[in-house]
């Protein structure tokens, strides 16, 4: 979240689109209720289904799954053509006036630089035009045909209300209602928030859906202000922590990244990640990358990371490709993976195309499952219904099951969607043989280290030299690890005048104290400040809120630097005066920034010069994402891999632009596309409050309140197929099928798409064959192994199905 849960109460307009917070985030959803009750907020839901959030909303609009960029692009077009934008904000704080390179182009759905053979773009032309001084050329009059504002107008000119109606199936007046509500916030006194989750991310154009939402918020001046923002409602209690720590194949902690194969030299790696300023006088946080990186290497390899060996740069793997989940299982199916450790992950149930995942698991030499429960993955050879042909005797995979504890059986911190790190205390002792993840991973590490020490190997140094300064080598404590994430001084740290600011061994106060000379260690720079010399900041429990804005700066600790609203400098004008005097986050008092939040800018940064978006080298927010995205600088509508039309109704003439031209297609994707002739209906998947993914089916109470797998179909489709409520149906896709009870509902209505009637079918995700309650089919039998062009997230939210009586 750019903002935080409590801050939702400050909104005047709330849009939940691509999420269902009343169902999936019922606790945080109370802040929507607060905004309605105390702020008279207007709450809208746009979803393929009239879901539980819609049931308590002021307004609901239906949409065809996967078509959100048309809807959101339509809002951008509406705001621009009606001139409903926050002029002062976009002029000062975005790239509106920046000139784009002359060779940048867009034609019928394809940007300049596309290579259809490799399905990738050469992004050279996706850039601003730079002057001889190295800074971006700008046109403050916004008249230059190649300035971002003009480009934006052209790009979304075809995203009209009529197109929204014919492509999304949303009636024009319903679309206009949403657009007008956003327009009402394009002024200083009113603000809208956008709350989203998987209904946006799980598409081949998912990352771009979020960008389109962010662009609307920028046009209205709703980023960096109380009650605004782009608010990603995260899933597992600590999934934010997982991302922060970089537990993804190409990431390092604190959103640093691993080198790739072409970056064998340290200097090349660091240079590529330490940007040059694009506008004069700005500050850019990534200029500190060497300090963050070196402190991380010191945390990992301690004395073995030295200036002479470039801080152990050779120890870091250099990626030849991105090893995300889709890719790993694709390689597994090809027999290229020997072993796999599933730690707190149930890929057979969770990953798209379960049949493909099973094929992969069958080809492994060994599989390790670390989990407190039995999961489908841990007994993948067992069949239910459709898999009777699985002959377990023919499977060679050796499976090791290591029972772990659950979060309540350890001390530690979880990071919420609000970026707040909250410490929690162990509630009970682990049962039976269960061990903590930490103990298991440490045990594995110590044994590997011993093997390398005694038997050698190709490159033992990174394992053998790993710094392990914990009191108990076989079980580092959560406290020790948390302190390491915060960071500490290795020698006495002095300021410019030679005064000691930190003694050797002392915990650091924040990332501003990090050094790139090896004198500090820090395991995750964005978390620096969470455990200082004054103790565990995450354990703080003071909920006082002096201004009433909801920031509670003494409740636990938020990254970065305990800041509650990101980009909060954008809540004040060029002179530092708050746009909205009734909801002040920070303001300039003539010599420094003060207020209800920790300023997202140096305390004494001159408001007339320094821009708010300090993570970008231009200091402003981007409508034109330059080279950041893989599928183009402006979000563009493409159909899903499985799509009901067979063409892209926004760019009908171009066959290359039907699906996202840069979507991740793998070997496992080939030959698995469903055709609308065979599979005419649009399927989607989602959650229910009464279950948590695949594990609460081990809990009797949850099984009682939501006992049996079902699918939702609209009354019109049921009538067409002669299906009655409560009847067993079979829902199939090109990849597989599920059999479940049909819930015939008024909550899903047929849509008119480009002259064609389209029905949508809803499939909850929770059932499977490892259960103490009734067994069911894996929803992911239906989905395809195809990934978003940027995040590689599988397209679990849109696919084609057919429905028949079982
Ligand atoms: N009770 C419970 N709570 C949970 C979870 C759980 O399993 N159980 N899981 C947690 C996790 S890990 C996560 S990530 C979050 C997920 O939170 P959400 O994303 O809110 O949950 P979903 O139910 O997957 O999907 C949300 C909505 O997206 C809609 N949708 C589908 N396709 C589209 C589309 O193309 N466009 C639009 N606009 N909407 C679409 C669905 O109809 C659904 O209403 O929930 C978390 N909370
Ligand atoms: N079609 C479709 N597929 C989806 C989705 C969808 O909306 N539609 N949603 C996707 C999303 S957002 C998610 S997050 C995934 C969820 O996929 P998973 O994360 O694989 O699902 P969970 O059932 O939450 O599995 C987590 C496992 O962690 C175990 N666990 C709990 N605590 C601990 C612990 O402390 N240590 C260890 N080692 N294990 C622990 C649990 O017992 C459980 O088995 O599913 C994804 N798959
Ligand atoms: Mo999730």
Coordinates of N, CA, C and O and ligand atoms in Angstrom, one line a residue, residues 17-21 23-25 46-49 51 63-68 197-200 203 233-236 684-693 766 797-798, ligand 1:
X17 N -11.7 -2.6 -6.9 CA -11.7 -3.2 -8.3 C -10.6 -4.1 -8.4 O -9.4 -3.8 -8.1
X18 N -10.8 -5.4 -8.8 CA -9.7 -6.4 -8.8 C -9.4 -6.8 -7.4 O -8.3 -7.2 -7.0
X19 N -10.5 -6.8 -6.5 CA -10.3 -7.3 -5.1 C -11.7 -7.5 -4.5 O -12.7 -7.0 -5.1
X20 N -11.8 -8.1 -3.4 CA -13.0 -8.3 -2.7 C -12.8 -8.2 -1.2 O -12.8 -9.2 -0.5
X21 N -12.5 -7.0 -0.8 CA -12.0 -6.9 0.6 C -12.9 -7.3 1.7 O -12.5 -7.8 2.7
X23 N -14.7 -9.8 1.7 CA -14.5 -11.3 1.8 C -13.1 -11.7 2.2 O -12.9 -12.5 3.1
X24 N -12.1 -11.1 1.5 CA -10.8 -11.6 1.7 C -10.0 -10.8 2.7 O -8.9 -11.2 3.2
X25 N -10.5 -9.6 3.0 CA -9.8 -8.8 4.1 C -10.8 -8.2 5.0 O -10.9 -7.0 5.2
X46 N -16.3 -2.6 -8.8 CA -16.3 -3.1 -10.2 C -15.8 -4.5 -10.2 O -14.6 -4.7 -9.9
X47 N -16.6 -5.4 -10.5 CA -16.2 -6.8 -10.4 C -17.1 -7.7 -11.3 O -18.2 -7.3 -11.6
X48 N -16.5 -8.8 -11.9 CA -17.4 -9.7 -12.7 C -18.6 -10.2 -11.9 O -19.6 -10.5 -12.5
X49 N -18.4 -10.3 -10.6 CA -19.5 -10.8 -9.8 C -20.0 -9.8 -8.8 O -19.3 -9.0 -8.3
X51 N -20.2 -9.3 -5.7 CA -19.6 -10.0 -4.6 C -20.0 -9.4 -3.2 O -20.8 -8.5 -3.1
X63 N -18.2 -6.2 -14.9 CA -17.1 -6.1 -15.9 C -16.7 -7.5 -16.4 O -16.8 -8.4 -15.6
X64 N -16.3 -7.6 -17.6 CA -15.8 -8.9 -18.1 C -14.4 -9.1 -17.6 O -13.5 -8.2 -17.7
X65 N -14.2 -10.2 -17.0 CA -12.9 -10.5 -16.4 C -11.7 -10.3 -17.5 O -11.9 -10.8 -18.6
X66 N -10.7 -9.6 -17.1 CA -9.6 -9.4 -17.9 C -9.6 -8.1 -18.8 O -8.7 -7.8 -19.5
X67 N -10.7 -7.3 -18.7 CA -10.9 -6.2 -19.6 C -10.6 -4.8 -18.8 O -11.0 -3.8 -19.3
X68 N -10.0 -4.9 -17.6 CA -10.0 -3.7 -16.8 C -9.2 -2.5 -17.4 O -9.5 -1.4 -17.1
X197 N -6.4 -6.2 -5.4 CA -5.6 -7.4 -5.1 C -5.5 -8.2 -6.4 O -5.1 -7.8 -7.4
X198 N -5.9 -9.5 -6.2 CA -5.6 -10.5 -7.3 C -6.5 -10.3 -8.6 O -6.1 -10.8 -9.6
X199 N -7.7 -9.7 -8.4 CA -8.5 -9.5 -9.6 C -7.8 -8.6 -10.6 O -8.1 -8.6 -11.8
X200 N -6.7 -8.0 -10.2 CA -5.9 -7.2 -11.1 C -4.5 -7.9 -11.4 O -4.1 -7.9 -12.5
X203 N -3.3 -11.7 -14.2 CA -3.6 -11.6 -15.6 C -2.2 -11.4 -16.4 O -1.3 -11.0 -15.8
X233 N -3.9 -4.8 -1.5 CA -4.3 -5.6 -0.3 C -3.6 -6.9 -0.3 O -3.9 -7.8 -1.2
X234 N -2.6 -7.1 0.5 CA -1.8 -8.2 0.4 C -2.4 -9.4 1.0 O -3.4 -9.4 1.7
X235 N -1.9 -10.6 0.7 CA -2.6 -11.9 0.9 C -2.2 -12.5 2.3 O -2.8 -12.2 3.3
X236 N -1.2 -13.4 2.3 CA -0.8 -14.0 3.5 C -0.4 -12.9 4.5 O 0.1 -11.9 4.1
X684 N -13.5 -17.5 -13.9 CA -12.5 -16.9 -13.0 C -12.5 -17.6 -11.6 O -13.4 -18.4 -11.3
X685 N -11.5 -17.3 -10.8 CA -11.3 -18.0 -9.5 C -11.2 -17.0 -8.4 O -10.8 -15.8 -8.6
X686 N -11.6 -17.4 -7.2 CA -11.6 -16.4 -6.1 C -11.7 -17.1 -4.8 O -11.8 -18.4 -4.7
X687 N -11.7 -16.3 -3.7 CA -11.7 -16.8 -2.3 C -13.0 -16.7 -1.6 O -13.8 -15.8 -2.0
X688 N -13.2 -17.4 -0.5 CA -14.3 -17.3 0.4 C -13.8 -17.0 1.8 O -12.7 -17.5 2.2
X689 N -14.5 -16.2 2.5 CA -14.1 -15.8 3.9 C -13.9 -17.0 4.7 O -13.0 -17.1 5.5
X690 N -14.7 -18.1 4.5 CA -14.8 -19.2 5.4 C -13.6 -20.1 5.3 O -13.4 -21.1 6.1
X691 N -12.8 -20.0 4.2 CA -11.6 -20.8 4.1 C -10.4 -20.0 3.9 O -10.5 -18.9 3.2
X692 N -9.2 -20.5 4.3 CA -7.9 -19.8 3.9 C -7.2 -20.8 3.0 O -6.7 -21.9 3.4
X693 N -7.2 -20.5 1.7 CA -6.6 -21.3 0.7 C -6.9 -22.8 0.9 O -8.0 -23.2 1.1
X766 N -10.7 -23.1 -2.9 CA -10.2 -23.8 -1.7 C -10.1 -25.3 -1.7 O -9.5 -25.8 -0.8
X797 N -7.0 -15.6 -13.2 CA -8.3 -14.9 -13.1 C -9.1 -14.9 -14.4 O -10.3 -14.5 -14.3
X798 N -8.5 -15.3 -15.5 CA -9.3 -15.3 -16.7 C -9.0 -16.5 -17.6 O -7.8 -16.7 -17.9
Ligands
LIG1 N1 -10.8 -15.8 4.0 C1 -9.7 -15.6 3.2 N2 -9.0 -14.5 3.1 C2 -7.9 -14.4 2.3 C3 -7.4 -15.5 1.6 C4 -8.1 -16.7 1.7 O1 -7.7 -17.7 1.1 N3 -9.2 -16.8 2.5 N4 -6.3 -15.3 0.8 C5 -5.4 -14.2 1.0 C6 -4.5 -14.0 -0.1 S1 -3.1 -14.8 -0.2 C7 -4.8 -13.0 -1.0 S2 -3.6 -12.8 -2.3 C8 -5.9 -12.1 -1.0 C9 -6.6 -12.0 -2.3 O2 -7.6 -11.0 -2.2 P1 -8.6 -10.7 -3.4 O3 -7.9 -10.4 -4.6 O4 -9.6 -9.7 -2.9 O5 -9.4 -12.1 -3.5 P2 -10.0 -13.0 -4.8 O6 -11.2 -13.6 -4.2 O7 -8.9 -13.9 -5.3 O8 -10.3 -12.0 -6.0 C10 -11.0 -10.8 -5.8 C11 -12.1 -10.5 -6.8 O9 -11.5 -10.4 -8.1 C12 -12.6 -10.6 -8.9 N5 -12.1 -10.7 -10.3 C13 -11.8 -11.8 -11.0 N6 -11.3 -11.4 -12.2 C14 -11.4 -10.1 -12.3 C15 -11.1 -9.1 -13.3 O10 -10.6 -9.4 -14.4 N7 -11.3 -7.8 -13.0 C16 -11.8 -7.4 -11.8 N8 -12.0 -6.1 -11.6 N9 -12.1 -8.3 -10.8 C17 -11.9 -9.6 -11.1 C18 -13.3 -11.8 -8.3 O11 -14.6 -11.9 -8.8 C19 -13.2 -11.5 -6.9 O12 -14.4 -10.9 -6.4 O13 -6.9 -12.6 0.0 C20 -6.3 -12.9 1.2 N10 -7.3 -13.2 2.2

